[in-house]
XYZ file of C-alpha atoms in Angstrom:
717
model
C 5.150 190.726 67.424
C 6.852 188.288 70.188
C 3.578 187.760 71.360
C 2.102 186.381 68.615
C 5.001 184.595 67.936
C 5.283 182.294 71.901
C 1.322 181.790 71.097
C 2.402 179.924 67.416
C 5.838 179.082 69.086
C 3.509 177.309 72.330
C 0.423 175.850 70.245
C 3.197 173.927 67.961
C 4.782 172.505 71.103
C 1.337 171.209 72.405
C 0.390 170.148 68.032
C 4.122 167.981 68.543
C 3.467 166.724 72.026
C 0.177 165.477 71.546
C 0.992 163.618 67.470
C 3.388 162.457 70.223
C 1.955 161.208 72.611
C -0.057 159.424 70.486
C 2.505 157.810 67.834
C 4.683 156.638 71.810
C 0.688 155.666 72.230
C 0.810 153.397 69.307
C 4.393 152.428 68.842
C 3.778 150.417 72.257
C 0.274 148.754 71.542
C 0.653 147.851 67.783
C -3.080 146.598 68.564
C -4.090 149.492 67.978
C -3.018 150.167 64.566
C -3.847 146.596 63.893
C -7.876 147.172 65.204
C -7.830 150.088 63.793
C -6.693 149.085 60.081
C -9.000 145.947 60.458
C -12.363 148.289 60.938
C -11.629 150.528 58.292
C -10.471 147.456 55.525
C -13.772 145.587 56.225
C -15.599 149.024 55.921
C -14.733 149.610 52.540
C -14.757 146.292 51.387
C -17.421 143.959 53.588
C -14.107 141.492 54.666
C -12.389 140.478 57.672
C -8.217 141.368 57.660
C -5.966 140.101 60.151
C -2.994 140.378 60.607
C -0.921 137.594 62.482
C 1.819 140.633 63.934
C 2.192 144.363 63.421
C 5.889 146.743 64.153
C 5.430 150.734 64.451
C 8.875 152.290 63.876
C 9.492 156.361 64.701
C 13.507 156.484 62.731
C 14.399 156.396 59.978
C 10.837 157.618 59.463
C 7.795 156.271 60.394
C 6.778 152.808 58.893
C 5.120 150.002 60.039
C 5.777 146.145 59.354
C 3.123 143.445 59.478
C 3.226 139.664 59.639
C 0.747 136.577 58.808
C -1.598 139.020 56.979
C -4.698 137.363 55.032
C -8.167 138.308 54.052
C -10.906 136.660 53.558
C -13.086 136.089 50.553
C -16.510 135.865 50.065
C -17.538 133.187 49.983
C -16.540 133.193 54.308
C -15.540 129.867 54.102
C -11.898 129.757 55.434
C -10.489 129.769 52.557
C -8.908 133.145 52.036
C -8.788 135.781 49.275
C -5.740 137.456 50.028
C -2.495 135.793 52.102
C 0.595 137.823 52.387
C 4.119 136.738 54.180
C 4.805 140.133 54.690
C 3.988 143.993 54.049
C 6.444 147.217 55.161
C 5.011 150.465 54.523
C 5.879 154.189 55.226
C 2.929 155.710 57.936
C 1.823 159.242 56.862
C 1.639 161.558 61.038
C -0.316 164.096 60.044
C -3.740 161.840 59.125
C -3.714 159.741 62.241
C -4.733 163.286 63.540
C -7.889 163.403 61.525
C -8.619 159.444 61.588
C -7.455 158.717 58.563
C -4.363 155.804 58.236
C -2.393 156.674 54.763
C -0.191 154.786 53.742
C 2.724 155.562 51.340
C 5.543 153.067 50.083
C 3.767 149.952 49.611
C 5.550 147.231 49.289
C 3.326 143.426 49.574
C 5.965 140.473 49.367
C 4.970 137.200 48.269
C 1.523 137.794 48.303
C -1.203 134.800 47.535
C -4.279 135.595 46.103
C -7.228 132.848 45.402
C -10.128 134.895 43.056
C -13.563 132.864 42.945
C -16.681 132.937 41.240
C -18.830 131.058 43.053
C -22.063 127.991 41.200
C -24.305 131.281 43.049
C -22.790 134.273 41.453
C -20.585 135.907 44.074
C -16.627 136.834 43.622
C -13.507 137.916 44.947
C -13.437 140.843 43.429
C -16.480 141.941 43.846
C -16.795 144.517 47.133
C -19.476 145.459 49.721
C -18.611 147.857 51.540
C -20.498 148.158 55.391
C -22.302 151.302 54.427
C -23.921 150.212 51.532
C -24.573 147.634 53.535
C -26.141 149.624 56.423
C -28.955 150.778 56.635
C -30.126 154.500 56.673
C -30.049 153.883 60.431
C -28.066 152.757 62.063
C -24.257 153.814 60.489
C -20.521 153.288 62.195
C -20.425 156.064 64.153
C -23.801 154.946 65.707
C -22.292 152.066 67.418
C -19.750 154.018 69.143
C -16.351 153.467 66.638
C -14.473 155.703 65.661
C -14.695 155.280 61.519
C -11.449 155.603 60.706
C -10.439 156.046 56.385
C -8.032 154.192 55.243
C -5.360 155.353 52.136
C -2.988 153.988 49.756
C -0.584 156.202 47.736
C 1.796 154.029 45.617
C 2.031 150.384 45.581
C 4.488 147.194 44.742
C 3.838 143.524 44.800
C 6.693 141.315 43.961
C 6.253 137.057 43.358
C 3.273 136.674 44.120
C 1.082 133.741 43.169
C -2.853 134.237 41.579
C -4.851 131.624 41.023
C -9.098 131.785 40.066
C -11.848 129.593 39.905
C -15.257 130.199 38.366
C -17.270 127.797 39.003
C -20.200 128.973 37.031
C -18.240 128.875 33.910
C -16.139 126.362 34.628
C -12.623 128.506 33.723
C -9.625 128.066 36.287
C -6.470 128.546 36.338
C -2.567 130.169 38.470
C -0.035 132.989 36.658
C 2.421 134.874 38.499
C 3.327 138.085 39.310
C 7.010 138.945 39.194
C 7.119 142.630 39.912
C 3.745 145.159 40.100
C 3.973 149.011 40.902
C 0.346 151.160 40.925
C 1.320 155.077 42.058
C -0.628 156.867 43.163
C -2.804 154.781 43.913
C -5.217 158.005 46.147
C -5.218 160.328 44.023
C -7.026 160.824 40.631
C -4.665 159.118 38.024
C -3.283 155.833 38.930
C -0.387 154.745 37.141
C 0.645 150.573 36.038
C 3.573 148.920 36.341
C 2.797 144.803 35.996
C 4.567 142.314 34.575
C 2.323 138.371 35.159
C 4.685 135.308 33.731
C 2.501 132.291 32.630
C 5.486 129.356 31.694
C 7.578 131.058 29.207
C 5.531 133.875 28.686
C 5.342 137.785 29.769
C 2.221 140.008 29.817
C 2.735 143.685 30.560
C 0.343 146.074 31.698
C 0.319 148.958 31.433
C -1.390 152.808 31.576
C -3.081 154.926 33.921
C -7.224 154.776 35.146
C -9.461 157.277 37.127
C -9.738 157.288 40.954
C -9.555 154.066 43.031
C -8.969 154.982 46.080
C -12.212 156.025 46.233
C -13.394 154.902 43.280
C -14.725 157.918 41.352
C -18.524 158.466 39.153
C -16.784 158.244 36.359
C -13.245 155.612 36.171
C -11.616 156.708 32.406
C -8.599 153.410 31.859
C -6.242 153.319 29.123
C -4.533 150.069 29.575
C -1.380 148.396 26.913
C -0.881 144.587 27.731
C 2.327 143.311 26.108
C 3.190 139.170 24.850
C 6.272 137.629 24.829
C 7.098 134.583 24.545
C 10.563 133.493 25.079
C 11.862 136.629 25.338
C 10.171 137.648 21.650
C 7.696 139.898 21.129
C 4.152 137.946 20.572
C 1.717 140.665 20.918
C 0.167 143.022 22.281
C -3.781 144.603 23.328
C -5.763 147.993 25.081
C -8.115 149.068 27.125
C -9.068 153.045 26.563
C -12.811 154.547 27.520
C -14.991 155.056 30.600
C -16.889 153.469 33.738
C -20.217 155.095 33.947
C -20.968 154.850 37.387
C -18.522 152.017 38.667
C -20.180 150.723 41.569
C -23.875 151.336 40.778
C -24.287 150.725 37.219
C -21.955 150.560 34.885
C -22.199 151.816 32.167
C -19.808 150.600 29.604
C -17.877 152.625 26.724
C -15.038 150.647 26.024
C -12.906 149.972 22.898
C -10.288 146.725 22.798
C -8.747 145.898 20.119
C -5.443 143.364 20.401
C -2.897 140.900 17.883
C -0.194 138.530 17.753
C 1.181 137.003 15.174
C 1.125 133.384 16.292
C -2.195 131.895 17.423
C -0.643 129.150 19.223
C 1.604 131.801 21.304
C -0.987 132.672 23.491
C -1.453 128.292 24.438
C 1.350 129.686 26.601
C -0.604 131.757 28.951
C -3.969 129.140 28.966
C -2.317 125.933 28.665
C -6.017 124.645 28.630
C -7.830 125.962 25.482
C -5.561 123.762 23.144
C -5.467 126.729 20.778
C -4.937 126.004 16.255
C -1.545 127.499 14.393
C -3.335 130.648 13.210
C -1.132 134.278 11.356
C -1.819 137.594 12.326
C -4.837 137.184 14.516
C -6.037 140.484 15.247
C -9.711 141.720 17.427
C -11.131 144.786 17.066
C -14.356 145.570 19.689
C -16.570 148.335 20.890
C -18.071 147.101 24.187
C -21.059 148.869 25.601
C -24.087 148.270 28.273
C -24.043 148.384 31.778
C -24.585 146.002 34.843
C -22.660 141.842 35.588
C -23.334 142.001 31.153
C -21.229 144.342 29.567
C -22.322 143.969 25.696
C -20.179 144.209 22.785
C -21.522 147.000 20.113
C -19.534 146.547 17.181
C -16.626 143.084 16.060
C -14.170 143.405 13.345
C -11.474 139.766 13.096
C -9.467 139.067 11.501
C -7.006 135.914 10.801
C -5.082 134.616 8.715
C -3.275 130.559 7.876
C -5.247 129.114 11.065
C -5.079 125.437 11.246
C -8.884 123.728 11.907
C -8.057 119.981 11.238
C -8.864 119.629 14.445
C -12.650 120.207 14.228
C -12.744 118.971 10.125
C -9.317 116.979 8.878
C -6.797 117.942 6.327
C -9.391 121.545 6.337
C -7.797 124.727 7.379
C -8.521 128.941 6.505
C -6.460 130.861 4.747
C -7.830 133.909 5.398
C -10.414 133.984 8.293
C -13.135 138.229 8.090
C -15.778 138.815 10.231
C -17.480 141.732 11.445
C -19.788 143.851 12.230
C -20.867 147.005 12.331
C -23.697 147.790 15.874
C -25.455 144.461 18.311
C -28.248 144.409 16.181
C -26.519 144.463 12.548
C -26.032 140.786 10.984
C -22.401 139.499 11.724
C -21.152 138.369 8.467
C -18.710 135.859 7.880
C -15.915 135.796 4.568
C -13.146 133.104 5.176
C -11.265 131.282 2.565
C -9.562 128.812 2.641
C -9.081 124.627 1.374
C -10.201 120.563 2.043
C -7.294 119.176 1.460
C -6.864 119.979 -1.938
C -10.536 122.041 -2.155
C -10.580 125.573 -2.429
C -13.642 126.623 -0.875
C -15.067 129.699 0.770
C -17.425 130.285 2.763
C -19.833 133.912 2.608
C -22.954 134.902 4.840
C -23.797 135.919 8.379
C -24.530 134.129 11.424
C -27.118 136.184 13.328
C -27.123 139.744 14.668
C -23.926 140.306 18.361
C -26.792 141.106 20.465
C -27.982 137.050 20.335
C -24.361 135.668 19.821
C -22.881 138.171 23.050
C -24.776 135.931 25.587
C -23.784 132.715 25.775
C -26.453 131.888 28.367
C -30.080 132.951 26.296
C -28.510 131.866 22.833
C -30.597 128.387 23.668
C -33.733 130.067 24.092
C -32.524 132.925 21.116
C -32.951 131.839 17.478
C -30.137 133.140 15.351
C -30.968 133.353 11.995
C -28.292 132.086 9.855
C -27.231 131.682 6.165
C -23.894 130.657 4.414
C -22.990 129.998 1.241
C -20.552 127.745 0.952
C -18.367 128.852 -3.253
C -16.455 127.323 -5.124
C -15.469 129.247 -8.252
C -19.106 129.848 -9.866
C -20.559 126.818 -8.393
C -21.772 126.349 -4.097
C -24.042 125.408 -1.635
C -26.758 127.303 0.101
C -27.275 126.548 3.426
C -30.126 128.606 5.478
C -31.823 127.450 8.709
C -31.750 128.737 11.963
C -29.021 128.359 15.068
C -28.681 128.537 19.276
C -27.172 126.142 21.426
C -30.104 123.722 21.730
C -32.278 122.785 18.152
C -31.391 124.394 15.282
C -32.361 123.482 11.433
C -30.526 124.049 8.608
C -31.665 123.763 4.749
C -28.547 122.492 2.563
C -29.432 123.328 -1.621
C -26.791 123.106 -4.432
C -23.907 122.539 -6.062
C -20.037 122.139 -6.396
C -18.143 121.071 -9.358
C -15.328 119.494 -7.772
C -15.076 117.784 -4.045
C -11.111 117.014 -3.414
C -10.796 116.626 -0.433
C -7.676 115.053 -0.512
C -5.768 111.943 1.237
C -7.653 108.961 1.446
C -11.302 109.978 0.934
C -13.090 110.332 -2.692
C -13.522 112.333 -5.339
C -15.947 113.593 -7.357
C -18.067 116.075 -10.015
C -21.222 117.773 -10.418
C -22.040 117.315 -6.433
C -24.698 118.174 -5.625
C -27.010 117.645 -2.987
C -31.014 118.340 -1.527
C -32.472 118.054 2.192
C -32.959 119.401 5.718
C -30.916 118.705 8.706
C -32.560 118.991 12.817
C -29.429 119.392 15.774
C -30.885 118.853 19.557
C -28.257 120.283 21.339
C -25.680 122.139 19.246
C -22.865 122.975 22.665
C -23.344 119.061 22.807
C -22.208 118.458 19.340
C -19.413 121.778 18.461
C -17.947 120.382 21.924
C -17.875 116.362 21.080
C -18.117 116.433 17.062
C -16.828 113.085 17.098
C -19.411 110.946 14.165
C -20.789 108.967 16.399
C -20.835 112.640 18.391
C -23.202 113.839 15.370
C -25.219 111.185 14.228
C -26.320 110.612 18.348
C -27.920 114.467 18.112
C -28.797 115.375 14.381
C -30.955 114.229 12.097
C -31.995 114.495 8.602
C -32.074 113.508 5.333
C -30.434 114.088 1.901
C -30.775 113.348 -1.526
C -26.523 113.573 -3.444
C -25.693 113.364 -6.847
C -22.629 113.499 -8.294
C -21.504 113.038 -12.717
C -18.635 110.880 -11.721
C -16.694 109.619 -8.381
C -13.217 108.787 -8.418
C -11.613 106.607 -5.173
C -7.959 105.451 -5.544
C -8.512 104.424 -8.793
C -12.099 103.113 -8.861
C -13.980 105.808 -10.911
C -18.018 105.138 -10.476
C -20.207 107.498 -13.158
C -24.128 108.268 -11.870
C -23.574 108.424 -8.003
C -26.335 108.691 -6.360
C -28.623 107.843 -3.238
C -30.574 108.365 -0.548
C -29.565 109.396 3.569
C -31.721 109.450 5.661
C -31.013 110.590 9.559
C -33.447 108.767 12.287
C -32.861 107.639 15.473
C -28.964 107.511 15.449
C -29.499 105.568 12.367
C -27.403 107.076 9.250
C -28.830 104.826 5.799
C -27.852 105.575 2.466
C -30.003 103.528 0.604
C -29.996 103.144 -1.910
C -25.912 103.957 -3.617
C -26.536 103.442 -7.588
C -23.404 104.137 -9.771
C -22.084 103.238 -13.069
C -18.743 101.774 -13.373
C -16.641 99.840 -15.173
C -19.144 98.526 -17.128
C -22.076 98.046 -15.032
C -25.055 99.101 -13.532
C -24.113 98.573 -9.634
C -26.741 99.236 -6.318
C -25.255 98.860 -2.987
C -26.997 99.821 0.389
C -25.231 101.241 4.192
C -26.301 101.394 6.732
C -24.829 102.690 10.268
C -26.199 102.411 13.673
C -24.690 103.809 16.609
C -28.156 103.184 19.508
C -26.340 101.011 21.180
C -22.870 100.966 22.874
C -21.269 99.725 19.667
C -21.860 101.037 16.494
C -23.382 97.720 14.137
C -23.284 98.453 10.364
C -24.512 96.690 7.531
C -23.070 96.886 3.589
C -25.415 94.874 0.754
C -23.959 95.026 -2.762
C -25.422 94.431 -5.917
C -22.263 94.343 -7.355
C -20.035 97.080 -5.888
C -17.112 98.251 -7.190
C -14.493 99.248 -4.750
C -10.888 99.669 -4.898
C -8.989 96.803 -2.803
C -7.105 99.302 -0.569
C -10.397 100.236 0.667
C -11.524 96.779 2.516
C -8.768 95.488 3.634
C -7.967 98.399 5.683
C -11.774 98.838 6.413
C -11.598 95.351 7.775
C -7.811 95.539 9.409
C -6.189 92.623 6.803
C -2.710 93.585 4.862
C -2.570 94.230 2.527
C -1.721 91.070 -0.587
C -4.084 91.874 -4.136
C -4.635 94.536 -5.379
C -6.871 95.683 -8.225
C -10.751 96.468 -8.109
C -12.111 94.118 -6.486
C -16.359 93.505 -6.726
C -18.259 92.540 -3.896
C -21.545 90.126 -3.409
C -23.967 89.624 -0.656
C -24.840 91.403 2.192
C -23.260 91.265 5.923
C -23.937 92.834 9.114
C -20.530 93.882 11.932
C -20.715 96.148 15.380
C -17.196 97.658 16.402
C -15.501 100.283 16.864
C -12.306 98.859 15.224
C -11.128 97.560 12.276
C -10.617 93.781 14.431
C -14.364 94.814 15.670
C -16.082 94.825 12.704
C -14.798 91.617 11.676
C -14.521 89.321 14.451
C -18.000 90.045 14.454
C -18.453 89.265 10.600
C -22.548 87.612 10.124
C -23.597 87.355 6.510
C -22.288 85.362 2.792
C -19.648 87.698 0.707
C -18.714 86.896 -2.719
C -15.113 88.245 -3.791
C -13.157 88.482 -6.497
C -11.310 91.072 -8.621
C -9.160 90.399 -12.508
C -6.211 91.621 -13.784
C -5.207 92.659 -10.595
C -1.863 91.249 -8.279
C -0.401 89.196 -5.721
C 1.964 89.555 -3.054
C 5.072 87.322 -3.294
C 3.993 86.640 0.490
C -0.006 85.617 0.103
C 2.022 82.461 -1.911
C 4.339 81.944 0.626
C 1.416 82.061 3.212
C -0.824 80.024 2.020
C 2.094 77.616 -0.308
C 5.128 77.600 2.101
C 8.065 79.714 2.622
C 10.752 77.840 0.121
C 8.037 78.930 -2.904
C 10.463 81.449 -4.493
C 7.968 84.838 -5.896
C 9.288 88.155 -5.416
C 7.549 91.429 -5.684
C 4.327 91.439 -7.137
C 2.657 88.681 -9.215
C 0.006 88.528 -12.016
C -3.444 87.264 -11.040
C -5.887 86.170 -14.167
C -9.180 86.327 -11.487
C -8.979 86.060 -8.327
C -12.482 84.786 -7.349
C -14.024 83.257 -3.065
C -17.299 83.325 -1.622
C -17.506 82.923 2.329
C -19.967 82.776 4.876
C -20.145 84.956 7.968
C -20.852 82.558 11.346
C -20.147 82.845 14.723
C -16.537 83.521 14.253
C -15.593 82.382 11.391
C -15.270 82.684 7.827
C -16.609 79.012 6.316
C -15.282 80.054 2.722
C -16.313 76.887 0.870
C -14.590 78.576 -2.562
C -11.729 79.295 -3.185
C -10.174 80.110 -6.116
C -6.777 82.147 -8.279
C -4.779 82.175 -11.204
C -1.866 83.396 -12.121
C 0.515 82.921 -16.070
C 2.035 79.694 -13.583
C -0.019 78.769 -10.827
C -3.904 77.523 -10.464
C -5.500 77.483 -7.467
C -8.681 75.749 -5.569
C -9.533 75.640 -1.904
C -12.005 75.619 1.073
C -11.510 76.120 4.576
C -12.175 78.464 7.474
C -10.356 80.875 9.151
C -10.700 82.005 12.923
C -12.142 85.493 12.296
C -10.481 86.683 15.951
C -7.923 84.282 16.792
C -6.830 84.415 12.731
C -6.272 80.507 13.175
C -6.467 78.505 9.904
C -7.717 75.262 7.713
C -7.445 75.919 3.976
C -7.548 73.051 2.367
C -5.602 74.106 -1.396
C -4.911 72.436 -4.534
C -2.529 74.676 -6.385
C -1.238 73.262 -9.587
C 1.858 74.565 -11.144
C 1.861 74.846 -14.127
C 4.691 73.982 -17.618
C 3.945 75.604 -20.578
C 1.864 72.745 -21.640
C 1.913 70.470 -19.213
C 0.784 70.680 -15.208
C 2.556 69.790 -11.870
C -0.127 69.767 -8.965
C -0.158 68.459 -5.493
C -3.104 68.494 -2.496
C -1.664 71.197 0.318
C -3.295 71.427 3.582
C -2.302 75.228 5.768
C -2.883 75.042 9.284
C -1.218 77.283 12.116
C -2.084 80.770 11.687
C -2.657 84.122 9.600
C 0.221 85.661 11.096
C 1.981 81.719 11.293
C 0.755 79.805 8.465
C 1.520 76.196 8.350
C 1.466 74.439 4.821
C 1.855 70.729 4.179
C 1.083 67.856 2.233
C -2.279 67.106 2.486
C -3.188 63.302 2.007
C -5.776 62.010 -0.434
C -9.086 60.747 1.010
C -6.864 56.812 1.343
C -5.174 58.474 3.578
C -2.028 58.431 0.423
C 0.486 61.562 -0.478
C 0.816 62.451 -4.146
C 1.987 64.823 -7.002
C 0.297 65.012 -10.271
C 2.410 65.748 -13.507
C 1.657 66.157 -16.637
C -1.657 66.762 -18.353
C -2.766 69.114 -20.544
C -3.263 72.958 -19.053
C -4.660 75.532 -22.135
C -7.533 73.137 -22.658
C -10.506 74.822 -21.068
C -10.254 78.013 -18.515
C -11.118 77.662 -14.330
C -12.225 81.871 -14.682
C -15.674 81.993 -16.105
C -16.816 79.624 -13.160
C -15.029 80.869 -11.105
C -16.205 84.497 -10.927
C -19.888 83.194 -12.000
C -19.041 80.318 -8.176
C -17.405 84.410 -5.979
C -20.690 86.444 -7.358
C -23.682 84.276 -6.947
C -24.404 84.393 -10.431
C -24.849 88.111 -11.395
C -22.222 89.526 -13.708
C -18.626 91.009 -14.224
C -15.961 92.086 -16.193
C -14.319 88.944 -17.436
C -10.816 87.834 -16.740
C -8.281 89.144 -19.668
C -7.077 85.568 -22.477
C -3.609 83.598 -20.799
C -0.815 84.572 -22.138
C 2.315 82.556 -22.632
C 3.547 80.804 -20.070
C 7.793 80.703 -19.138
C 8.714 77.468 -18.676
C 11.987 79.230 -16.764
C 9.787 80.297 -13.647
C 8.421 77.781 -13.352
C 10.932 75.203 -12.496
C 12.337 77.625 -10.286
C 8.573 78.069 -8.923
C 9.318 73.843 -8.689
C 12.578 73.838 -7.315
C 11.193 76.053 -4.341
C 8.343 73.647 -3.711
C 10.713 70.764 -2.981
C 8.862 68.929 -6.930
C 12.218 69.192 -9.085
C 16.099 68.890 -7.628
């Protein structure tokens, strides 16, 4: 028995001596361990590991410290996937005897990581062990090198900086790993506790997976994600299931879901997403498939109060429900919302999950679309095909009321019937301003409405035929009844060139004055309903450009409206004591637009106290004035008149007395202002002989106010 004990003691001493000799050798020559670490990493990942400095200590326990550690990227272009300033780890001794380097409690201090997917599809997170690269006839052992395995049990890191760039999908970003711990990394159930930070947001990842080092044939996972913004809970997510053959075919069987209370909070983590306001957004999906493209098998989306005004002005979605039970089942949509004050619902189907989940193949796939826009018992139905490339849609139906709100017109019993083709749908989704849509689409549509109201002006039996071809939208004819007259017009909006080209024809057309003034960028002086007769064309993207490039002829008339006191003072001088609004019996003007000027051959205005006639020129770009006016102030049964010349600019007019043909200045007082009516002839000239509403009857004058006006003009003291 004592002999056996002595033999065992001698054997133990020999083992300790051999191990001690190995360890002493390692402490004296750290390059020994450095070389084996580099070989082990390259063997298991296919990447190059370089270590600047490596130190090994025995006391108080075996541990190593490495500095300036670098792991190459898949591109091998000098940009490292991983740069670590300092690594500390405990070193297990016994595994060294079996050619295995086993680290415990590995600590990475301030690592810098750059994750890239190259344009050819290669990615830094895809590793190719050398055993997979080698043919069956060659191995590391045959090269004369001793193969060493590398294992890591527990891993922690602090203040890590991570940046990623995807050249395939043109995405990039960066975040900070404030703290990360992985326990049992070389075991059967690694446990994760990682905190990511992005600005005022934090993402905490916890959970377990199956074996990672080495990776097993079946990789189960159970992960939880929680989001906080400014220290307050913002949302949560989960990933459950497994990946079979994760290093080969990669067969997915996962359940993924998550929810956020405020959709906009995700902008903290994805600052370029520009996500809108939205509440109680949740997504649940099953993921299957295999290979590099995992495929959603089912999808359920819920959301409330989503603001989509960036894509459709004044629009918001009060409820969103999107469902599909399987990859080949239709994706159903139930969306309730409103545009301005208009409450609408959208119901229908858009392709299948199998078609929509592979964006790189959507351009070649024909996705069927069947959607119905409803309002109460009325609806507009659209059917057709959709893809990232060409799309086509047939539209027909009727809505009882269309009230978009804001400055837009409202319609009753709106009917549409037509067809639309889009050559590049993805481009229009990315750039959806009106000119972009007109350039990318073509089609024809008949539009009718029982009535339309726009800022107090009402039309009945409105109809038009709209065609869109070669970036040119034409509405011809536009017909309606309103103000007791049949109206007709034509509109052309052409965006084929560098600047939008616009053509308008009116025979006649009645419009609210504020709309015309805003479209031309003019100050609001007259109010009422304006009757337009003529044909004009222009080009430009801004009101100033459109105004400066006007060409054609136009007659403008208003009856029973009002004019601002500021406009009267602009024409006759700042001393005219007119405040607020002055009633207008009739206003008429006829002008020719050419070469940057508005040549006004007739201008007339009649109020209870003032009758004005004149002509002249206005520079459309310079705003210079060359007007010759004949104002006549009504004095009950008499009147006072004089000729006035107005020069300067629209913003700084210079009125003065205009000499008669013999060079004399004069004021005429007397005459009878009660005889004759100037409005019919004035309106006829402005309307180019087209019929229109009559001016209201004259009302009795108020001499007191008239005398105040004369005193303001300096005619009486």
